[in-house]
CSV table of C-alpha atoms and ligand atoms in Angstrom, one decimal:
chain,number,residue,atom,x,y,z
B,1,VAL,CA,85.7,-14.8,-45.4
B,2,THR,CA,86.0,-14.8,-41.6
B,3,GLU,CA,89.7,-15.7,-41.0
B,4,PRO,CA,91.1,-12.6,-39.2
B,5,ASP,CA,94.2,-12.3,-41.4
B,6,VAL,CA,92.3,-12.4,-44.6
B,7,LEU,CA,89.5,-10.3,-43.3
B,8,ALA,CA,92.1,-7.6,-42.4
B,9,THR,CA,92.9,-7.2,-46.1
B,10,TYR,CA,89.3,-6.1,-46.7
B,11,ARG,CA,89.2,-3.4,-44.1
B,12,MET,CA,90.8,-0.4,-45.7
B,13,ASP,CA,91.0,1.5,-49.0
B,14,GLN,CA,93.9,3.8,-49.9
B,15,SER,CA,92.5,6.9,-48.2
B,16,GLN,CA,94.3,8.8,-45.3
B,17,GLY,CA,92.4,10.5,-42.5
B,18,THR,CA,89.5,8.1,-42.1
B,19,GLY,CA,89.6,5.2,-39.7
B,20,ALA,CA,88.5,1.6,-40.5
B,21,GLY,CA,86.4,-0.6,-38.3
B,22,MET,CA,86.4,-4.4,-38.0
B,23,PRO,CA,84.1,-6.2,-40.3
B,24,LEU,CA,82.1,-9.3,-39.2
B,25,VAL,CA,82.7,-11.0,-42.5
B,26,ALA,CA,83.7,-10.4,-46.1
B,27,VAL,CA,81.6,-11.9,-48.9
B,28,ARG,CA,83.1,-12.4,-52.4
B,29,ALA,CA,80.0,-12.4,-54.5
B,30,GLU,CA,80.1,-14.2,-57.8
B,31,SER,CA,76.7,-13.2,-59.2
B,32,THR,CA,73.8,-10.8,-58.9
B,33,ARG,CA,72.0,-13.5,-56.9
B,34,HIS,CA,74.8,-13.6,-54.4
B,35,VAL,CA,74.6,-9.9,-53.9
B,36,GLN,CA,70.8,-10.1,-53.6
B,37,ALA,CA,71.1,-12.8,-50.9
B,38,VAL,CA,73.6,-10.7,-48.9
B,39,LEU,CA,71.5,-7.6,-49.1
B,40,ARG,CA,68.2,-9.3,-48.2
B,41,THR,CA,69.9,-10.8,-45.1
B,42,ALA,CA,71.7,-7.6,-44.1
B,43,ASN,CA,68.5,-5.6,-44.5
B,44,ARG,CA,66.5,-8.1,-42.4
B,45,PHE,CA,69.1,-8.1,-39.6
B,46,ARG,CA,70.1,-4.4,-40.1
B,47,VAL,CA,73.7,-5.2,-40.7
B,48,PRO,CA,75.8,-2.5,-42.4
B,49,VAL,CA,77.1,-3.4,-45.8
B,50,VAL,CA,80.3,-1.8,-47.3
B,51,THR,CA,80.6,-2.5,-51.0
B,52,ARG,CA,84.2,-2.9,-52.1
B,53,GLY,CA,85.6,-2.9,-55.6
B,54,ALA,CA,89.4,-2.9,-55.7
B,55,GLY,CA,89.8,-0.8,-52.6
B,56,SER,CA,91.8,2.0,-54.3
B,57,GLY,CA,89.5,4.7,-53.2
B,58,LEU,CA,90.9,7.9,-51.7
B,59,ALA,CA,87.9,9.2,-49.8
B,60,GLY,CA,87.3,6.3,-47.4
B,61,GLY,CA,84.2,5.0,-49.1
B,62,ALA,CA,85.4,1.4,-48.9
B,63,MET,CA,86.6,1.6,-45.3
B,64,ALA,CA,84.9,-1.1,-43.2
B,65,VAL,CA,82.7,-0.1,-40.2
B,66,ASP,CA,82.5,-2.2,-37.1
B,67,GLY,CA,80.3,-5.3,-37.5
B,68,CYS,CA,79.7,-4.8,-41.2
B,69,ILE,CA,79.6,-7.1,-44.1
B,70,VAL,CA,82.3,-6.2,-46.7
B,71,LEU,CA,80.7,-7.1,-50.0
B,72,SER,CA,83.5,-7.6,-52.5
B,73,THR,CA,82.8,-7.6,-56.3
B,74,GLU,CA,86.3,-8.9,-57.2
B,75,ARG,CA,85.0,-12.2,-58.6
B,76,MET,CA,82.3,-10.6,-60.8
B,77,ARG,CA,84.4,-10.3,-63.9
B,78,SER,CA,82.5,-11.0,-67.1
B,79,VAL,CA,82.8,-8.7,-70.2
B,80,HIS,CA,81.0,-8.7,-73.5
B,81,VAL,CA,81.8,-6.2,-76.3
B,82,ASP,CA,79.3,-5.5,-79.1
B,83,PRO,CA,81.3,-3.8,-81.9
B,84,ALA,CA,78.1,-3.0,-83.9
B,85,SER,CA,76.7,-0.7,-81.2
B,86,ARG,CA,80.1,0.1,-79.7
B,87,THR,CA,79.0,-1.0,-76.2
B,88,ALA,CA,80.4,-3.3,-73.5
B,89,VAL,CA,78.4,-5.1,-70.9
B,90,VAL,CA,80.7,-5.6,-67.9
B,91,GLN,CA,80.5,-6.9,-64.4
B,92,PRO,CA,81.7,-4.5,-61.7
B,93,GLY,CA,84.8,-6.4,-60.5
B,94,LEU,CA,86.7,-6.1,-63.8
B,95,LEU,CA,89.6,-3.6,-63.6
B,96,ASN,CA,89.5,-0.5,-65.7
B,97,VAL,CA,92.6,-1.7,-67.6
B,98,GLU,CA,90.8,-4.9,-68.4
B,99,VAL,CA,87.8,-3.0,-69.8
B,100,LYS,CA,90.2,-1.0,-72.0
B,101,ALA,CA,91.9,-4.2,-73.2
B,102,ALA,CA,88.6,-5.9,-74.0
B,103,ALA,CA,87.5,-2.8,-76.1
B,104,GLU,CA,90.9,-2.7,-77.8
B,105,ARG,CA,90.5,-6.3,-79.0
B,106,HIS,CA,87.7,-5.0,-81.1
B,107,GLY,CA,89.6,-1.9,-82.3
B,108,LEU,CA,87.6,0.3,-79.8
B,109,TRP,CA,88.5,2.5,-76.9
B,110,TYR,CA,87.0,3.0,-73.4
B,111,PRO,CA,88.4,6.5,-72.6
B,112,PRO,CA,88.1,7.2,-68.8
B,113,ASP,CA,91.6,6.8,-67.4
B,114,PRO,CA,92.0,7.4,-63.6
B,115,SER,CA,95.7,7.2,-62.7
B,116,SER,CA,94.7,4.1,-60.8
B,117,TYR,CA,93.4,2.4,-64.0
B,118,GLU,CA,95.5,-0.6,-63.4
B,119,ILE,CA,94.3,-1.1,-59.8
B,120,SER,CA,90.7,0.1,-59.7
B,121,SER,CA,87.5,-1.7,-60.7
B,122,ILE,CA,85.0,-0.5,-63.2
B,123,GLY,CA,82.3,-0.8,-60.5
B,124,GLY,CA,84.3,1.4,-58.2
B,125,ASN,CA,84.9,3.8,-61.1
B,126,VAL,CA,81.1,4.1,-61.8
B,127,ALA,CA,80.3,4.3,-58.1
B,128,THR,CA,82.8,7.3,-57.7
B,129,ASN,CA,82.2,8.7,-61.2
B,130,ALA,CA,86.0,8.6,-61.6
B,131,GLY,CA,87.9,11.1,-63.6
B,132,GLY,CA,91.4,11.0,-65.0
B,133,LEU,CA,93.9,12.5,-67.4
B,134,CYS,CA,91.8,12.5,-70.6
B,135,CYS,CA,88.7,13.9,-69.0
B,136,VAL,CA,89.5,17.4,-70.3
B,137,LYS,CA,88.5,16.2,-73.7
B,138,TYR,CA,86.6,13.0,-73.2
B,139,GLY,CA,84.6,13.5,-69.9
B,140,VAL,CA,84.3,11.4,-66.8
B,141,THR,CA,83.1,7.8,-66.2
B,142,GLY,CA,79.5,8.8,-66.1
B,143,ASN,CA,79.6,10.1,-69.6
B,144,TYR,CA,80.1,6.5,-70.8
B,145,VAL,CA,77.4,4.8,-68.7
B,146,LEU,CA,74.4,3.8,-70.8
B,147,GLY,CA,72.7,1.6,-68.2
B,148,MET,CA,73.2,-0.8,-65.3
B,149,GLU,CA,71.8,-3.4,-63.1
B,150,VAL,CA,71.7,-2.5,-59.5
B,151,VAL,CA,70.7,-4.4,-56.4
B,152,LEU,CA,68.8,-2.2,-53.9
B,153,ALA,CA,69.1,-2.5,-50.1
B,154,ASP,CA,66.1,-4.9,-49.8
B,155,GLY,CA,67.7,-7.2,-52.4
B,156,THR,CA,65.6,-6.2,-55.4
B,157,ALA,CA,67.6,-6.2,-58.6
B,158,VAL,CA,66.6,-3.5,-61.1
B,159,ARG,CA,67.7,-2.8,-64.7
B,160,LEU,CA,68.1,0.9,-65.5
B,161,GLY,CA,68.9,2.2,-69.0
B,162,GLY,CA,70.5,-0.3,-71.4
B,163,PRO,CA,72.3,-0.8,-74.7
B,164,THR,CA,70.1,1.6,-76.7
B,165,LEU,CA,72.2,4.6,-77.7
B,166,LYS,CA,69.2,6.9,-77.2
B,167,ASN,CA,66.7,6.3,-74.4
B,168,VAL,CA,64.6,8.8,-72.6
B,169,ALA,CA,61.9,6.6,-71.2
B,170,GLY,CA,61.3,7.7,-67.6
B,171,LEU,CA,63.6,9.3,-65.1
B,172,GLN,CA,67.3,8.7,-65.8
B,173,LEU,CA,67.7,6.6,-62.7
B,174,ASP,CA,71.0,5.0,-63.8
B,175,LYS,CA,72.5,8.5,-63.4
B,176,LEU,CA,71.4,8.5,-59.7
B,177,PHE,CA,73.7,5.6,-59.0
B,178,VAL,CA,76.7,7.1,-60.8
B,179,GLY,CA,78.9,8.6,-58.1
B,180,SER,CA,76.6,7.2,-55.3
B,181,GLU,CA,79.6,5.6,-53.5
B,182,GLY,CA,77.8,2.5,-52.4
B,183,CYS,CA,75.1,4.4,-50.5
B,184,LEU,CA,72.1,3.7,-52.7
B,185,GLY,CA,72.6,0.2,-54.1
B,186,VAL,CA,75.2,-2.3,-55.3
B,187,ILE,CA,76.0,-2.0,-59.0
B,188,THR,CA,76.2,-5.6,-60.5
B,189,GLU,CA,76.4,-4.9,-64.2
B,190,ILE,CA,77.2,-1.9,-66.3
B,191,THR,CA,76.6,-1.1,-70.0
B,192,LEU,CA,79.3,1.2,-71.3
B,193,ARG,CA,79.6,3.3,-74.4
B,194,LEU,CA,82.9,2.8,-76.4
B,195,VAL,CA,84.4,5.0,-79.0
B,196,ALA,CA,86.9,4.8,-81.9
B,197,ARG,CA,90.5,4.7,-80.9
B,198,PRO,CA,92.2,8.1,-81.2
B,199,GLU,CA,95.4,8.8,-83.1
B,200,ALA,CA,98.8,8.3,-81.3
B,201,PRO,CA,99.4,11.4,-79.2
B,202,HIS,CA,101.7,14.3,-79.8
B,203,THR,CA,103.1,15.5,-76.4
B,204,LEU,CA,104.3,18.9,-75.2
B,205,VAL,CA,106.1,19.8,-72.0
B,206,ALA,CA,106.6,23.4,-71.0
B,207,SER,CA,108.7,24.8,-68.1
B,208,MET,CA,106.8,27.8,-66.8
B,209,PRO,CA,108.4,30.6,-64.7
B,210,THR,CA,105.7,30.7,-62.1
B,211,LEU,CA,102.5,29.0,-61.1
B,212,GLU,CA,100.5,32.1,-62.1
B,213,ALA,CA,102.0,32.0,-65.6
B,214,ALA,CA,101.1,28.3,-65.9
B,215,ALA,CA,97.5,29.0,-64.9
B,216,ALA,CA,97.3,31.9,-67.4
B,217,ALA,CA,98.6,29.7,-70.1
B,218,VAL,CA,96.1,27.0,-69.3
B,219,LEU,CA,93.2,29.4,-69.8
B,220,GLU,CA,94.6,30.6,-73.1
B,221,ILE,CA,95.0,27.0,-74.2
B,222,THR,CA,91.4,25.9,-73.3
B,223,ALA,CA,90.1,29.0,-75.0
B,224,ALA,CA,92.0,28.1,-78.2
B,225,CYS,CA,91.6,24.3,-78.4
B,226,ARG,CA,90.7,21.1,-76.6
B,227,PRO,CA,93.9,19.0,-75.9
B,228,SER,CA,93.4,15.4,-74.9
B,229,LEU,CA,95.4,16.0,-71.8
B,230,LEU,CA,96.5,19.2,-69.9
B,231,GLU,CA,98.3,18.6,-66.6
B,232,LEU,CA,100.2,20.9,-64.2
B,233,MET,CA,102.9,20.1,-61.7
B,234,ASP,CA,104.1,22.8,-59.2
B,235,ARG,CA,107.8,23.2,-58.2
B,236,THR,CA,107.5,21.1,-55.0
B,237,THR,CA,106.1,18.2,-57.1
B,238,ILE,CA,108.8,18.7,-59.8
B,239,HIS,CA,111.5,18.4,-57.1
B,240,ALA,CA,109.8,15.4,-55.5
B,241,VAL,CA,109.5,13.5,-58.8
B,242,ASP,CA,113.0,14.4,-59.9
B,243,ASP,CA,114.4,13.2,-56.5
B,244,TYR,CA,112.5,10.0,-57.0
B,245,LEU,CA,113.1,9.2,-60.7
B,246,HIS,CA,116.2,11.4,-61.5
B,247,MET,CA,114.7,12.5,-64.8
B,248,GLY,CA,116.5,15.7,-65.2
B,249,LEU,CA,113.4,17.8,-64.9
B,250,ASP,CA,113.8,21.6,-64.8
B,251,ARG,CA,114.2,22.2,-61.0
B,252,ASP,CA,114.2,26.0,-61.5
B,253,ALA,CA,110.7,26.0,-63.1
B,254,GLY,CA,107.8,27.5,-61.1
B,255,ALA,CA,105.6,24.9,-62.7
B,256,MET,CA,105.5,22.3,-65.5
B,257,LEU,CA,102.7,22.0,-68.0
B,258,LEU,CA,102.1,18.7,-69.9
B,259,ALA,CA,99.7,18.6,-72.9
B,260,GLN,CA,98.8,16.1,-75.5
B,261,SER,CA,96.9,16.2,-78.8
B,262,ASP,CA,95.3,13.1,-80.2
B,263,LEU,CA,94.0,14.6,-83.4
B,264,GLY,CA,96.8,13.1,-85.5
B,265,GLY,CA,98.7,14.4,-88.5
B,266,SER,CA,98.7,18.1,-89.3
B,267,ALA,CA,95.7,18.8,-87.0
B,268,ALA,CA,97.8,17.6,-84.1
B,269,VAL,CA,100.7,19.8,-85.2
B,270,ARG,CA,98.4,22.8,-85.4
B,271,GLU,CA,97.0,22.1,-81.9
B,272,MET,CA,100.5,21.7,-80.5
B,273,GLU,CA,101.5,25.0,-82.0
B,274,GLN,CA,98.5,26.8,-80.3
B,275,ILE,CA,99.5,25.2,-77.0
B,276,ALA,CA,103.2,26.1,-77.5
B,277,ASP,CA,102.2,29.7,-78.4
B,278,ALA,CA,100.1,30.0,-75.2
B,279,CYS,CA,103.0,28.8,-73.1
B,280,ALA,CA,105.6,31.0,-74.8
B,281,GLY,CA,103.3,34.0,-74.5
B,282,ASN,CA,103.2,33.4,-70.8
B,283,GLY,CA,107.0,33.3,-70.4
B,284,ALA,CA,107.8,29.6,-70.8
B,285,LYS,CA,111.5,29.0,-70.4
B,286,ASP,CA,111.5,25.9,-72.4
B,287,VAL,CA,108.9,24.1,-74.6
B,288,PHE,CA,109.7,20.6,-75.8
B,289,ARG,CA,107.5,18.7,-78.3
B,290,THR,CA,107.4,15.2,-79.6
B,291,ASP,CA,105.2,13.1,-81.9
B,292,ASP,CA,106.9,9.9,-80.6
B,293,ALA,CA,104.3,8.3,-78.4
B,294,ALA,CA,106.8,6.3,-76.4
B,295,GLU,CA,108.8,9.5,-75.6
B,296,GLY,CA,105.6,11.3,-74.7
B,297,GLU,CA,104.7,8.5,-72.3
B,298,LEU,CA,108.1,9.0,-70.6
B,299,PHE,CA,107.1,12.6,-69.8
B,300,LEU,CA,103.7,11.4,-68.6
B,301,SER,CA,105.5,9.0,-66.3
B,302,ALA,CA,106.7,12.0,-64.4
B,303,ARG,CA,103.1,13.1,-63.8
B,304,ARG,CA,102.0,9.6,-62.9
B,305,ALA,CA,104.8,9.4,-60.4
B,306,SER,CA,103.8,12.6,-58.6
B,307,LEU,CA,101.7,10.8,-55.9
B,308,PRO,CA,104.3,8.1,-54.9
B,309,ALA,CA,107.0,10.8,-55.1
B,310,THR,CA,105.3,13.2,-52.7
B,311,HIS,CA,104.5,10.2,-50.4
B,312,ARG,CA,108.3,10.0,-49.9
B,313,LEU,CA,108.2,13.5,-48.4
B,314,GLY,CA,106.2,12.4,-45.3
B,315,SER,CA,102.6,11.5,-44.4
B,316,VAL,CA,100.1,13.3,-46.7
B,317,TYR,CA,96.6,14.5,-46.9
B,318,LEU,CA,95.5,14.4,-50.6
B,319,GLU,CA,93.1,17.0,-51.8
B,320,ASP,CA,90.8,16.8,-54.8
B,321,ILE,CA,89.1,20.2,-55.3
B,322,GLY,CA,87.8,21.8,-58.4
B,323,VAL,CA,86.8,25.2,-59.7
B,324,ALA,CA,85.4,26.6,-62.9
B,325,LEU,CA,88.4,27.2,-65.2
B,326,PRO,CA,88.4,31.1,-65.0
B,327,ASP,CA,88.9,30.7,-61.2
B,328,LEU,CA,92.0,28.4,-61.6
B,329,PRO,CA,94.5,31.2,-61.0
B,330,LYS,CA,92.7,32.2,-57.8
B,331,LEU,CA,92.6,28.6,-56.6
B,332,ILE,CA,96.3,28.1,-57.2
B,333,ASN,CA,97.3,31.4,-55.5
B,334,GLY,CA,95.0,30.6,-52.6
B,335,ILE,CA,96.6,27.2,-52.1
B,336,SER,CA,100.1,28.8,-52.0
B,337,ALA,CA,98.8,31.4,-49.5
B,338,ILE,CA,97.3,28.6,-47.3
B,339,GLY,CA,100.7,26.8,-47.3
B,340,ALA,CA,102.4,30.0,-46.1
B,341,GLN,CA,99.7,30.7,-43.5
B,342,THR,CA,99.8,27.2,-42.0
B,343,GLY,CA,103.5,26.7,-42.4
B,344,THR,CA,102.9,23.4,-44.4
B,345,THR,CA,104.5,22.0,-47.5
B,346,ILE,CA,101.9,21.6,-50.2
B,347,ALA,CA,102.7,19.9,-53.5
B,348,THR,CA,100.1,20.6,-56.1
B,349,VAL,CA,99.4,18.6,-59.3
B,350,ALA,CA,96.3,19.4,-61.3
B,351,HIS,CA,94.2,18.1,-64.1
B,352,ALA,CA,94.5,21.8,-65.1
B,353,GLY,CA,92.4,21.6,-68.2
B,354,ASP,CA,89.3,20.8,-66.2
B,355,GLY,CA,90.1,22.9,-63.1
B,356,ASN,CA,90.6,19.9,-60.9
B,357,ALA,CA,93.6,20.2,-58.5
B,358,HIS,CA,95.2,17.8,-56.1
B,359,PRO,CA,97.1,19.7,-53.5
B,360,VAL,CA,99.0,17.2,-51.4
B,361,VAL,CA,99.6,18.5,-47.8
B,362,VAL,CA,102.7,16.9,-46.4
B,363,TYR,CA,103.2,16.4,-42.6
B,364,ASP,CA,105.2,14.5,-40.0
B,365,ALA,CA,103.0,11.9,-38.5
B,366,ALA,CA,105.3,11.8,-35.4
B,367,ASP,CA,104.7,15.5,-34.7
B,368,PRO,CA,101.2,16.4,-33.5
B,369,GLU,CA,101.7,20.1,-34.3
B,370,SER,CA,102.7,19.2,-37.9
B,371,GLU,CA,99.6,17.0,-38.2
B,372,ALA,CA,97.4,19.7,-36.8
B,373,ALA,CA,98.8,22.2,-39.2
B,374,ALA,CA,98.2,19.8,-42.1
B,375,ARG,CA,94.6,19.2,-41.0
B,376,ARG,CA,94.1,23.0,-40.9
B,377,ALA,CA,95.5,23.4,-44.4
B,378,PHE,CA,93.3,20.6,-45.6
B,379,SER,CA,90.2,22.3,-44.2
B,380,LEU,CA,91.2,25.7,-45.5
B,381,ILE,CA,91.7,24.4,-49.0
B,382,LEU,CA,88.2,22.9,-49.0
B,383,GLU,CA,86.7,26.2,-47.8
B,384,LEU,CA,88.7,28.0,-50.5
B,385,ALA,CA,87.2,25.8,-53.2
B,386,ILE,CA,83.7,26.4,-51.8
B,387,SER,CA,84.2,30.1,-51.5
B,388,LEU,CA,85.1,30.2,-55.2
B,389,GLY,CA,81.9,28.4,-56.1
B,390,GLY,CA,83.8,25.2,-56.8
B,391,THR,CA,83.7,21.6,-55.4
B,392,ILE,CA,85.2,19.8,-52.5
B,393,THR,CA,85.8,16.8,-54.8
B,394,GLY,CA,86.3,16.7,-58.5
B,395,GLU,CA,86.7,12.9,-58.9
B,396,HIS,CA,87.6,11.0,-55.7
B,397,GLY,CA,84.2,11.4,-54.0
B,398,VAL,CA,83.0,12.5,-50.6
B,399,GLY,CA,83.4,9.1,-48.9
B,400,ARG,CA,83.8,9.3,-45.2
B,401,LEU,CA,86.6,11.9,-45.6
B,402,LYS,CA,84.6,15.0,-46.7
B,403,THR,CA,81.2,14.6,-45.2
B,404,PRO,CA,81.7,17.6,-42.8
B,405,TRP,CA,82.1,20.0,-45.7
B,406,LEU,CA,79.4,18.7,-48.1
B,407,GLU,CA,76.5,20.7,-46.8
B,408,GLN,CA,78.6,23.9,-47.0
B,409,GLN,CA,79.0,23.2,-50.7
B,410,LEU,CA,75.5,21.9,-51.6
B,411,GLY,CA,73.4,24.0,-49.3
B,412,SER,CA,70.7,22.7,-46.8
B,413,ASP,CA,68.0,22.2,-49.4
B,414,ALA,CA,70.1,20.0,-51.7
B,415,MET,CA,71.4,18.2,-48.6
B,416,ALA,CA,67.8,17.5,-47.4
B,417,LEU,CA,66.9,16.2,-50.9
B,418,THR,CA,70.0,13.9,-50.7
B,419,ARG,CA,68.7,12.6,-47.3
B,420,ARG,CA,65.2,11.9,-48.7
B,421,ILE,CA,66.6,10.0,-51.6
B,422,LYS,CA,68.8,7.9,-49.3
B,423,LEU,CA,65.9,7.1,-47.0
B,424,ALA,CA,63.6,6.2,-49.9
B,425,LEU,CA,66.1,3.7,-51.3
B,426,ASP,CA,67.7,2.5,-48.1
B,427,PRO,CA,65.2,3.0,-45.2
B,428,GLU,CA,67.2,0.8,-42.7
B,429,GLN,CA,70.4,2.8,-43.7
B,430,ILE,CA,72.5,-0.4,-44.1
B,431,LEU,CA,74.4,0.7,-47.2
B,432,ASN,CA,77.7,2.3,-46.5
B,433,PRO,CA,76.7,4.2,-43.4
B,434,GLY,CA,78.7,7.4,-42.9
B,435,VAL,CA,79.5,7.9,-46.6
B,436,ILE,CA,78.2,11.1,-48.2
B,437,LEU,CA,75.7,11.6,-45.3
B,438,PRO,CA,77.2,11.8,-41.8
K,1,FAD,C1,97.5,5.9,-57.0
K,1,FAD,C2,96.1,6.3,-57.2
K,1,FAD,C3,95.7,7.1,-58.2
K,1,FAD,C4,94.3,7.5,-58.3
K,1,FAD,N1,94.0,8.3,-59.4
K,1,FAD,C5,92.7,8.6,-59.6
K,1,FAD,C6,92.3,9.4,-60.7
K,1,FAD,O1,93.1,9.9,-61.5
K,1,FAD,N2,91.0,9.7,-60.8
K,1,FAD,C7,90.0,9.3,-60.0
K,1,FAD,O2,88.9,9.6,-60.1
K,1,FAD,N3,90.4,8.5,-58.9
K,1,FAD,C8,91.7,8.2,-58.7
K,1,FAD,N4,92.0,7.4,-57.6
K,1,FAD,C9,91.0,6.9,-56.7
K,1,FAD,C10,90.3,5.6,-57.0
K,1,FAD,O3,91.2,4.7,-57.7
K,1,FAD,C11,89.0,5.7,-57.7
K,1,FAD,O4,88.1,6.4,-56.8
K,1,FAD,C12,88.4,4.4,-58.2
K,1,FAD,O5,87.2,4.7,-58.9
K,1,FAD,C13,87.9,3.5,-57.0
K,1,FAD,O6,87.7,2.2,-57.6
K,1,FAD,P1,87.8,0.9,-56.7
K,1,FAD,O7,87.4,-0.3,-57.5
K,1,FAD,O8,89.1,0.8,-56.1
K,1,FAD,O9,86.7,1.3,-55.6
K,1,FAD,P2,86.7,1.1,-54.0
K,1,FAD,O10,87.8,1.9,-53.4
K,1,FAD,O11,86.6,-0.3,-53.6
K,1,FAD,O12,85.3,1.8,-53.6
K,1,FAD,C14,85.1,3.2,-53.9
K,1,FAD,C15,83.7,3.5,-53.6
K,1,FAD,O13,82.8,2.9,-54.5
K,1,FAD,C16,81.9,2.0,-53.8
K,1,FAD,N5,81.7,0.9,-54.7
K,1,FAD,C17,82.7,0.1,-55.3
K,1,FAD,N6,82.1,-0.8,-56.1
K,1,FAD,C18,80.8,-0.6,-56.1
K,1,FAD,C19,79.7,-1.3,-56.7
K,1,FAD,N7,79.8,-2.3,-57.5
K,1,FAD,N8,78.4,-0.8,-56.4
K,1,FAD,C20,78.2,0.2,-55.6
K,1,FAD,N9,79.2,0.9,-55.0
K,1,FAD,C21,80.5,0.4,-55.2
K,1,FAD,C22,82.5,1.7,-52.5
K,1,FAD,O14,81.5,1.4,-51.5
K,1,FAD,C23,83.2,3.0,-52.2
K,1,FAD,O15,82.3,4.0,-51.7
K,1,FAD,C24,93.4,7.0,-57.4
K,1,FAD,C25,93.8,6.1,-56.4
K,1,FAD,C26,95.1,5.8,-56.3
K,1,FAD,C27,95.4,4.8,-55.2
């Protein structure tokens, strides 16, 4: 693709705060051989290559750089499910929702469920090691990768891992490419582990008096049981969602907790009781429970709407930090303190059950002071997560957005090791320059 209008649609992902350059060309590869041809040529002429799945990334990993080739996987869409081994072999351009549907046709389930599951590709999910709502119980994308085919910078296609459910031959090189954000190679095929479908969920919604009470309840819940979903919304988010969807949410609540159990039957009822007890014990004003999956989904829609709802408040910087669960209360208090210190509005939602929070810093793009304050808040939140021994990104990736903070988290030795791996695999540094490594 070279037509400027069409090319423009391949320039950007969904991130804020990283600029996009102008690509030379976009290539819609249809096969591994096409990807090999692109990389061989790019390597020879030292042309940067930005691999693109569906462009829903939030860290700037699929932002074009000037003069690059955007290598799109959107036309690589085959899928084959093997019910006997409960595996699926997929090409990277398939959307997450399509992988789920293919598994479902065989009575199976592919668990990882980023909120973007309808608009993100499975290749992008693997390349960012995407998380989601059910990770608290079922883990992240990487937990379901059994193997892959990947094309290296010089055009060599290698197969790593495979459909065997146990395999410890050699280094686990497939894991190196999970979360590598297009910096080490282009993933052209993935073998995924599938599982049995869970029972229909029971859902609980609790209005908590304060954020602190909600965080304390989360720790009691995770000590007692393992819900299949455990999410938190702070008051600013509750108001934003209620203004957007008019759902009659409790606007006086300090925070809202949402939990699900997919154990089914009496086991789910018991798990819901444990969760309700933890909420009540921490001062919940209201606890609502339902075993009707459709009603539960309605409450989840409030959580799913949180990002579009906060986008209506102004321009936003979206954070994605994580801490070990015992530090969740400190993280949540620290974010509130940063909001007060910088005079910014911060709306926080969290995959609370795995300590991964998304504070959304709202600002007025027309006001340079407001933008500067938001940038300061963004930076302070990252430093807070690092100071708590946590991570600058729980699921969205480093991309181009967070490279300045990576060394602070990893330390200089781990950073040097990262550089050595990058140079060993991509000596001409054509693959996604500026991502992960500055
Ligand atoms: C509304 C919304 C909600 C979101 N919710 C979540 C969430 O809950 N959890 C979560 O983890 N993320 C979430 N995201 C972020 C995003 O959807 C994920 O990061 C997703 O995995 C990106 O997939 P993609 O196909 O859009 O990848 P892209 O944005 O196209 O690319 C992402 C990165 O992967 C690289 N890449 C893509 N395909 C390949 C490949 N085949 N080989 C090598 N590298 C490749 C790119 O170079 C880039 O660095 C959300 C985004 C939006 C817009």
